[in-house]
mmCIF file of C-alpha atoms in Angstrom:
data_model
loop_
_atom_site.group_PDB
_atom_site.id
_atom_site.type_symbol
_atom_site.label_atom_id
_atom_site.label_comp_id
_atom_site.label_asym_id
_atom_site.label_seq_id
_atom_site.Cartn_x
_atom_site.Cartn_y
_atom_site.Cartn_z
ATOM 1 C CA UNK A 1 15.368 -0.411 -19.985
ATOM 2 C CA UNK A 2 13.366 2.806 -19.774
ATOM 3 C CA UNK A 3 9.788 3.946 -19.338
ATOM 4 C CA UNK A 4 8.388 6.177 -22.073
ATOM 5 C CA UNK A 5 4.638 6.218 -21.527
ATOM 6 C CA UNK A 6 2.236 5.937 -18.565
ATOM 7 C CA UNK A 7 -1.528 5.698 -19.095
ATOM 8 C CA UNK A 8 -4.141 6.475 -16.434
ATOM 9 C CA UNK A 9 -7.799 5.550 -17.084
ATOM 10 C CA UNK A 10 -9.535 8.440 -15.357
ATOM 11 C CA UNK A 11 -13.190 8.685 -14.315
ATOM 12 C CA UNK A 12 -12.847 11.658 -11.914
ATOM 13 C CA UNK A 13 -13.450 9.400 -8.895
ATOM 14 C CA UNK A 14 -11.438 9.541 -5.680
ATOM 15 C CA UNK A 15 -9.686 6.295 -6.611
ATOM 16 C CA UNK A 16 -8.792 7.660 -10.050
ATOM 17 C CA UNK A 17 -7.272 10.724 -8.387
ATOM 18 C CA UNK A 18 -5.085 8.465 -6.239
ATOM 19 C CA UNK A 19 -3.888 6.715 -9.399
ATOM 20 C CA UNK A 20 -3.268 10.033 -11.151
ATOM 21 C CA UNK A 21 -1.232 11.400 -8.246
ATOM 22 C CA UNK A 22 0.969 8.285 -8.167
ATOM 23 C CA UNK A 23 1.362 8.425 -11.944
ATOM 24 C CA UNK A 24 2.572 12.034 -11.774
ATOM 25 C CA UNK A 25 5.266 11.093 -9.272
ATOM 26 C CA UNK A 26 6.464 8.079 -11.268
ATOM 27 C CA UNK A 27 6.358 10.058 -14.529
ATOM 28 C CA UNK A 28 8.497 12.749 -12.892
ATOM 29 C CA UNK A 29 11.092 10.177 -11.832
ATOM 30 C CA UNK A 30 11.087 8.519 -15.260
ATOM 31 C CA UNK A 31 10.768 11.782 -17.258
ATOM 32 C CA UNK A 32 8.232 10.100 -19.527
ATOM 33 C CA UNK A 33 4.881 10.813 -21.164
ATOM 34 C CA UNK A 34 1.745 10.751 -19.003
ATOM 35 C CA UNK A 35 -1.707 10.461 -20.534
ATOM 36 C CA UNK A 36 -5.196 10.431 -19.048
ATOM 37 C CA UNK A 37 -8.056 8.740 -20.855
ATOM 38 C CA UNK A 38 -11.696 9.299 -19.936
ATOM 39 C CA UNK A 39 -14.362 7.187 -21.612
ATOM 40 C CA UNK A 40 -17.992 8.206 -21.558
ATOM 41 C CA UNK A 41 -20.176 5.127 -21.780
ATOM 42 C CA UNK A 42 -23.089 5.918 -24.061
ATOM 43 C CA UNK A 43 -26.588 4.840 -22.926
ATOM 44 C CA UNK A 44 -28.236 2.377 -25.316
ATOM 45 C CA UNK A 45 -30.853 4.967 -26.266
ATOM 46 C CA UNK A 46 -28.181 7.386 -27.447
ATOM 47 C CA UNK A 47 -26.606 7.933 -30.835
ATOM 48 C CA UNK A 48 -23.112 9.371 -30.410
ATOM 49 C CA UNK A 49 -20.056 8.660 -32.488
ATOM 50 C CA UNK A 50 -16.590 8.210 -30.958
ATOM 51 C CA UNK A 51 -15.959 11.965 -31.238
ATOM 52 C CA UNK A 52 -18.995 12.735 -29.099
ATOM 53 C CA UNK A 53 -21.063 14.184 -31.937
ATOM 54 C CA UNK A 54 -24.825 13.752 -31.597
ATOM 55 C CA UNK A 55 -26.745 11.884 -34.279
ATOM 56 C CA UNK A 56 -30.478 11.302 -34.493
ATOM 57 C CA UNK A 57 -32.074 9.334 -31.645
ATOM 58 C CA UNK A 58 -35.194 9.016 -29.548
ATOM 59 C CA UNK A 59 -34.552 10.447 -26.088
ATOM 60 C CA UNK A 60 -33.930 14.183 -26.342
ATOM 61 C CA UNK A 61 -33.343 14.797 -22.612
ATOM 62 C CA UNK A 62 -30.747 12.037 -22.427
ATOM 63 C CA UNK A 63 -29.001 13.659 -25.372
ATOM 64 C CA UNK A 64 -28.948 17.020 -23.629
ATOM 65 C CA UNK A 65 -27.466 15.391 -20.533
ATOM 66 C CA UNK A 66 -24.738 13.657 -22.551
ATOM 67 C CA UNK A 67 -23.860 16.844 -24.414
ATOM 68 C CA UNK A 68 -23.619 18.789 -21.144
ATOM 69 C CA UNK A 69 -21.490 16.054 -19.563
ATOM 70 C CA UNK A 70 -19.230 15.917 -22.612
ATOM 71 C CA UNK A 71 -18.662 19.665 -22.521
ATOM 72 C CA UNK A 72 -17.982 19.513 -18.777
ATOM 73 C CA UNK A 73 -15.365 16.772 -19.222
ATOM 74 C CA UNK A 74 -13.719 18.676 -22.072
ATOM 75 C CA UNK A 75 -13.388 21.754 -19.867
ATOM 76 C CA UNK A 76 -12.015 19.685 -16.993
ATOM 77 C CA UNK A 77 -9.387 18.116 -19.256
ATOM 78 C CA UNK A 78 -8.492 21.494 -20.742
ATOM 79 C CA UNK A 79 -7.890 22.843 -17.235
ATOM 80 C CA UNK A 80 -5.745 19.827 -16.333
ATOM 81 C CA UNK A 81 -3.646 20.278 -19.470
ATOM 82 C CA UNK A 82 -3.044 23.921 -18.553
ATOM 83 C CA UNK A 83 -2.103 23.000 -14.972
ATOM 84 C CA UNK A 84 0.397 20.380 -16.125
ATOM 85 C CA UNK A 85 2.167 22.459 -18.752
ATOM 86 C CA UNK A 86 5.876 22.726 -18.021
ATOM 87 C CA UNK A 87 6.022 19.630 -15.803
ATOM 88 C CA UNK A 88 9.021 17.233 -15.993
ATOM 89 C CA UNK A 89 6.763 14.897 -18.006
ATOM 90 C CA UNK A 90 4.823 15.402 -21.244
ATOM 91 C CA UNK A 91 1.114 15.495 -20.339
ATOM 92 C CA UNK A 92 -1.882 14.818 -22.578
ATOM 93 C CA UNK A 93 -5.520 13.727 -22.349
ATOM 94 C CA UNK A 94 -8.043 11.859 -24.446
ATOM 95 C CA UNK A 95 -11.824 12.015 -24.115
ATOM 96 C CA UNK A 96 -13.618 9.308 -26.047
ATOM 97 C CA UNK A 97 -16.890 7.370 -26.111
ATOM 98 C CA UNK A 98 -17.911 3.733 -25.996
ATOM 99 C CA UNK A 99 -17.083 0.637 -23.987
ATOM 100 C CA UNK A 100 -14.633 1.500 -21.173
ATOM 101 C CA UNK A 101 -12.490 -1.633 -21.382
ATOM 102 C CA UNK A 102 -12.293 -1.558 -25.187
ATOM 103 C CA UNK A 103 -11.330 2.117 -25.064
ATOM 104 C CA UNK A 104 -8.604 1.520 -22.488
ATOM 105 C CA UNK A 105 -7.218 -1.471 -24.393
ATOM 106 C CA UNK A 106 -7.147 0.541 -27.610
ATOM 107 C CA UNK A 107 -5.355 3.438 -25.911
ATOM 108 C CA UNK A 108 -2.752 1.099 -24.363
ATOM 109 C CA UNK A 109 -1.893 -0.106 -27.856
ATOM 110 C CA UNK A 110 -2.075 3.377 -29.391
ATOM 111 C CA UNK A 111 0.389 5.027 -26.999
ATOM 112 C CA UNK A 112 2.466 1.852 -26.522
ATOM 113 C CA UNK A 113 2.043 2.230 -22.774
ATOM 114 C CA UNK A 114 4.846 0.920 -20.571
ATOM 115 C CA UNK A 115 2.685 1.180 -17.459
ATOM 116 C CA UNK A 116 -1.009 1.560 -16.639
ATOM 117 C CA UNK A 117 -2.036 2.943 -13.250
ATOM 118 C CA UNK A 118 -5.692 2.477 -12.302
ATOM 119 C CA UNK A 119 -7.862 3.249 -9.326
ATOM 120 C CA UNK A 120 -10.242 0.549 -8.117
ATOM 121 C CA UNK A 121 -12.838 0.011 -5.419
ATOM 122 C CA UNK A 122 -12.524 -3.758 -5.743
ATOM 123 C CA UNK A 123 -15.359 -6.230 -6.288
ATOM 124 C CA UNK A 124 -16.385 -9.609 -5.023
ATOM 125 C CA UNK A 125 -18.989 -12.330 -5.243
ATOM 126 C CA UNK A 126 -21.137 -13.194 -8.248
ATOM 127 C CA UNK A 127 -20.557 -9.920 -10.090
ATOM 128 C CA UNK A 128 -16.795 -10.434 -10.054
ATOM 129 C CA UNK A 129 -17.139 -14.089 -11.106
ATOM 130 C CA UNK A 130 -19.441 -13.525 -14.060
ATOM 131 C CA UNK A 131 -18.511 -10.064 -15.281
ATOM 132 C CA UNK A 132 -15.469 -8.570 -13.603
ATOM 133 C CA UNK A 133 -14.668 -4.894 -13.373
ATOM 134 C CA UNK A 134 -12.894 -2.902 -16.056
ATOM 135 C CA UNK A 135 -9.842 -2.914 -13.790
ATOM 136 C CA UNK A 136 -9.862 -6.714 -13.657
ATOM 137 C CA UNK A 137 -10.154 -6.927 -17.433
ATOM 138 C CA UNK A 138 -7.185 -4.616 -17.896
ATOM 139 C CA UNK A 139 -5.171 -6.601 -15.329
ATOM 140 C CA UNK A 140 -6.086 -9.832 -17.119
ATOM 141 C CA UNK A 141 -5.392 -8.757 -20.691
ATOM 142 C CA UNK A 142 -2.852 -5.923 -20.701
ATOM 143 C CA UNK A 143 0.558 -6.722 -22.174
ATOM 144 C CA UNK A 144 2.182 -4.037 -20.026
ATOM 145 C CA UNK A 145 2.386 -3.798 -16.219
ATOM 146 C CA UNK A 146 -0.658 -2.484 -14.357
ATOM 147 C CA UNK A 147 -0.598 -0.874 -10.914
ATOM 148 C CA UNK A 148 -3.970 -0.953 -9.160
ATOM 149 C CA UNK A 149 -4.479 1.467 -6.270
ATOM 150 C CA UNK A 150 -7.357 1.856 -3.826
ATOM 151 C CA UNK A 151 -6.003 4.564 -1.544
ATOM 152 C CA UNK A 152 -3.608 7.479 -1.438
ATOM 153 C CA UNK A 153 -0.006 6.401 -2.005
ATOM 154 C CA UNK A 154 3.187 8.311 -2.728
ATOM 155 C CA UNK A 155 5.924 6.916 -4.963
ATOM 156 C CA UNK A 156 8.480 8.071 -2.393
ATOM 157 C CA UNK A 157 6.814 5.855 0.226
ATOM 158 C CA UNK A 158 7.105 2.672 -1.855
ATOM 159 C CA UNK A 159 10.267 1.272 -0.300
ATOM 160 C CA UNK A 160 9.366 -2.406 0.145
ATOM 161 C CA UNK A 161 7.895 -4.423 -2.733
ATOM 162 C CA UNK A 162 6.734 -8.008 -2.194
ATOM 163 C CA UNK A 163 7.050 -10.158 -5.323
ATOM 164 C CA UNK A 164 4.974 -13.299 -4.748
ATOM 165 C CA UNK A 165 5.812 -16.030 -7.231
ATOM 166 C CA UNK A 166 6.606 -19.678 -7.879
ATOM 167 C CA UNK A 167 9.806 -18.429 -9.602
ATOM 168 C CA UNK A 168 9.171 -20.519 -12.694
ATOM 169 C CA UNK A 169 10.054 -19.530 -16.257
ATOM 170 C CA UNK A 170 6.821 -17.515 -16.432
ATOM 171 C CA UNK A 171 8.045 -15.250 -13.616
ATOM 172 C CA UNK A 172 11.239 -14.578 -15.537
ATOM 173 C CA UNK A 173 9.113 -13.040 -18.296
ATOM 174 C CA UNK A 174 7.927 -10.184 -16.070
ATOM 175 C CA UNK A 175 10.785 -9.552 -13.643
ATOM 176 C CA UNK A 176 12.698 -7.126 -15.893
ATOM 177 C CA UNK A 177 9.798 -4.656 -15.796
ATOM 178 C CA UNK A 178 9.460 -4.974 -12.038
ATOM 179 C CA UNK A 179 13.218 -4.627 -11.566
ATOM 180 C CA UNK A 180 13.115 -1.329 -13.479
ATOM 181 C CA UNK A 181 10.357 0.024 -11.215
ATOM 182 C CA UNK A 182 12.178 -1.199 -8.099
ATOM 183 C CA UNK A 183 15.347 0.628 -9.131
ATOM 184 C CA UNK A 184 13.403 3.747 -10.169
ATOM 185 C CA UNK A 185 11.783 3.926 -6.727
ATOM 186 C CA UNK A 186 14.885 2.852 -4.809
ATOM 187 C CA UNK A 187 12.902 0.060 -3.168
ATOM 188 C CA UNK A 188 13.776 -3.262 -1.606
ATOM 189 C CA UNK A 189 12.230 -6.358 -3.204
ATOM 190 C CA UNK A 190 11.069 -9.265 -1.037
ATOM 191 C CA UNK A 191 10.846 -12.461 -3.080
ATOM 192 C CA UNK A 192 8.333 -14.764 -1.401
ATOM 193 C CA UNK A 193 7.164 -18.306 -2.099
ATOM 194 C CA UNK A 194 3.804 -19.069 -0.496
ATOM 195 C CA UNK A 195 3.311 -22.628 0.735
ATOM 196 C CA UNK A 196 -0.244 -23.922 1.130
ATOM 197 C CA UNK A 197 -1.653 -27.311 2.167
ATOM 198 C CA UNK A 198 -2.454 -28.008 -1.492
ATOM 199 C CA UNK A 199 0.780 -26.600 -2.910
ATOM 200 C CA UNK A 200 3.721 -27.372 -0.674
ATOM 201 C CA UNK A 201 7.405 -27.164 -1.564
ATOM 202 C CA UNK A 202 10.355 -28.009 0.691
ATOM 203 C CA UNK A 203 12.080 -24.889 2.008
ATOM 204 C CA UNK A 204 15.484 -25.922 0.644
ATOM 205 C CA UNK A 205 14.007 -26.331 -2.851
ATOM 206 C CA UNK A 206 12.321 -22.916 -2.692
ATOM 207 C CA UNK A 207 15.466 -21.242 -1.351
ATOM 208 C CA UNK A 208 17.606 -22.695 -4.133
ATOM 209 C CA UNK A 209 15.084 -21.688 -6.811
ATOM 210 C CA UNK A 210 14.824 -18.112 -5.533
ATOM 211 C CA UNK A 211 18.597 -17.753 -5.147
ATOM 212 C CA UNK A 212 19.041 -18.881 -8.742
ATOM 213 C CA UNK A 213 16.288 -16.452 -9.802
ATOM 214 C CA UNK A 214 18.104 -13.558 -8.097
ATOM 215 C CA UNK A 215 21.432 -14.409 -9.740
ATOM 216 C CA UNK A 216 19.969 -14.976 -13.187
ATOM 217 C CA UNK A 217 18.101 -11.652 -13.163
ATOM 218 C CA UNK A 218 20.880 -9.701 -11.406
ATOM 219 C CA UNK A 219 18.542 -8.460 -8.676
ATOM 220 C CA UNK A 220 19.947 -6.195 -5.988
ATOM 221 C CA UNK A 221 18.528 -5.133 -2.617
ATOM 222 C CA UNK A 222 16.556 -8.392 -2.575
ATOM 223 C CA UNK A 223 15.549 -10.734 0.241
ATOM 224 C CA UNK A 224 14.204 -14.288 0.180
ATOM 225 C CA UNK A 225 11.147 -15.399 2.145
ATOM 226 C CA UNK A 226 9.084 -18.569 2.526
ATOM 227 C CA UNK A 227 5.618 -18.093 4.041
ATOM 228 C CA UNK A 228 2.780 -20.501 4.846
ATOM 229 C CA UNK A 229 -0.899 -19.772 4.290
ATOM 230 C CA UNK A 230 -4.208 -21.583 3.921
ATOM 231 C CA UNK A 231 -4.390 -20.247 0.354
ATOM 232 C CA UNK A 232 -2.079 -18.308 -1.954
ATOM 233 C CA UNK A 233 -4.237 -15.181 -1.757
ATOM 234 C CA UNK A 234 -4.420 -15.262 2.032
ATOM 235 C CA UNK A 235 -0.700 -16.011 2.346
ATOM 236 C CA UNK A 236 0.294 -13.136 0.073
ATOM 237 C CA UNK A 237 -1.877 -10.614 1.910
ATOM 238 C CA UNK A 238 -0.766 -11.847 5.337
ATOM 239 C CA UNK A 239 2.913 -11.772 4.378
ATOM 240 C CA UNK A 240 2.589 -8.277 2.873
ATOM 241 C CA UNK A 241 1.059 -7.081 6.140
ATOM 242 C CA UNK A 242 3.664 -8.955 8.222
ATOM 243 C CA UNK A 243 6.633 -7.238 6.531
ATOM 244 C CA UNK A 244 4.762 -3.918 6.190
ATOM 245 C CA UNK A 245 5.056 -3.984 2.399
ATOM 246 C CA UNK A 246 4.221 -0.868 0.395
ATOM 247 C CA UNK A 247 3.334 -2.739 -2.801
ATOM 248 C CA UNK A 248 2.549 -6.296 -3.899
ATOM 249 C CA UNK A 249 3.770 -7.547 -7.287
ATOM 250 C CA UNK A 250 2.633 -10.639 -9.192
ATOM 251 C CA UNK A 251 2.528 -12.226 -12.623
ATOM 252 C CA UNK A 252 -0.888 -13.165 -14.015
ATOM 253 C CA UNK A 253 -1.774 -15.796 -16.601
ATOM 254 C CA UNK A 254 -4.392 -13.757 -18.471
ATOM 255 C CA UNK A 255 -6.875 -16.630 -18.887
ATOM 256 C CA UNK A 256 -10.313 -15.752 -20.196
ATOM 257 C CA UNK A 257 -13.721 -17.340 -20.572
ATOM 258 C CA UNK A 258 -14.388 -20.821 -19.229
ATOM 259 C CA UNK A 259 -10.787 -21.440 -18.150
ATOM 260 C CA UNK A 260 -10.887 -18.247 -16.087
ATOM 261 C CA UNK A 261 -14.140 -19.288 -14.421
ATOM 262 C CA UNK A 262 -12.621 -22.674 -13.558
ATOM 263 C CA UNK A 263 -9.180 -21.580 -12.424
ATOM 264 C CA UNK A 264 -9.555 -17.924 -11.671
ATOM 265 C CA UNK A 265 -6.418 -15.900 -11.059
ATOM 266 C CA UNK A 266 -4.548 -15.495 -7.789
ATOM 267 C CA UNK A 267 -3.300 -12.114 -9.004
ATOM 268 C CA UNK A 268 -6.826 -10.855 -9.683
ATOM 269 C CA UNK A 269 -7.976 -12.147 -6.292
ATOM 270 C CA UNK A 270 -5.175 -10.205 -4.603
ATOM 271 C CA UNK A 271 -5.984 -7.085 -6.643
ATOM 272 C CA UNK A 272 -9.543 -7.313 -5.323
ATOM 273 C CA UNK A 273 -8.757 -8.116 -1.703
ATOM 274 C CA UNK A 274 -5.592 -6.132 -0.940
ATOM 275 C CA UNK A 275 -5.726 -2.554 0.267
ATOM 276 C CA UNK A 276 -2.119 -2.077 -0.843
ATOM 277 C CA UNK A 277 -1.102 -1.063 -4.381
ATOM 278 C CA UNK A 278 -0.751 -4.175 -6.552
ATOM 279 C CA UNK A 279 1.588 -4.401 -9.569
ATOM 280 C CA UNK A 280 0.623 -7.092 -12.073
ATOM 281 C CA UNK A 281 1.851 -8.162 -15.478
ATOM 282 C CA UNK A 282 0.563 -10.856 -17.794
ATOM 283 C CA UNK A 283 3.262 -13.273 -18.854
ATOM 284 C CA UNK A 284 3.409 -14.153 -22.529
ATOM 285 C CA UNK A 285 3.076 -17.842 -23.248
#
């Protein structure tokens, strides 16, 4: 297995810079392509096509602002491309217009991304429940792994990855991608089953399942853990803190609509609540 393409949705925020810095380090290790995409969301009063060309509309001052912002972003991307010429990875950028999530999803498919790295501030409460951030939508729907970061992190410092799972067949669908990243970073992987009052499994059963999982997937530098928590989300975060993990990894079911509102997603909850980088991948049913 190899990694050929990393995509970073980039909005020039501090969190996006953290994601970009991590992506550069991973792209260097993998010697792969690295692409930034910036999407300008067009106000409803505006008439721009996807190339950023102005068409007729009502609000002239808004148009002037959008044109100035577009030119500014183009210059910023041009400077970045010049700065990254001759790096161990192939670097490119894309400036486009429209809905941020739709643009990111389209770019993931276009470049056949093997990994998406995104910055996020996290969200909670009613807004998260009803709408969800662009990061959450990418985590939920992307067919490739997504790393969500909220703070500065170096690839060289990721030496302990916690993979929280029930170690069912669905987990087997994502472990190959995580195993590649683990080996690329030279990290240890801690395989943990979280027990809760509503979802309890005997330790001997969990140990046998995880041991079989390790053998079947030929995992090395791996340790087995069983941890108790009041909820899966709380247990994962507490265990990650307890072992001083550098990254949390999880599979996500990718439910949408009413099913998502009913069941939610433990992975998305952890992405929102954890301050550590979180690696997620949607398993294919």
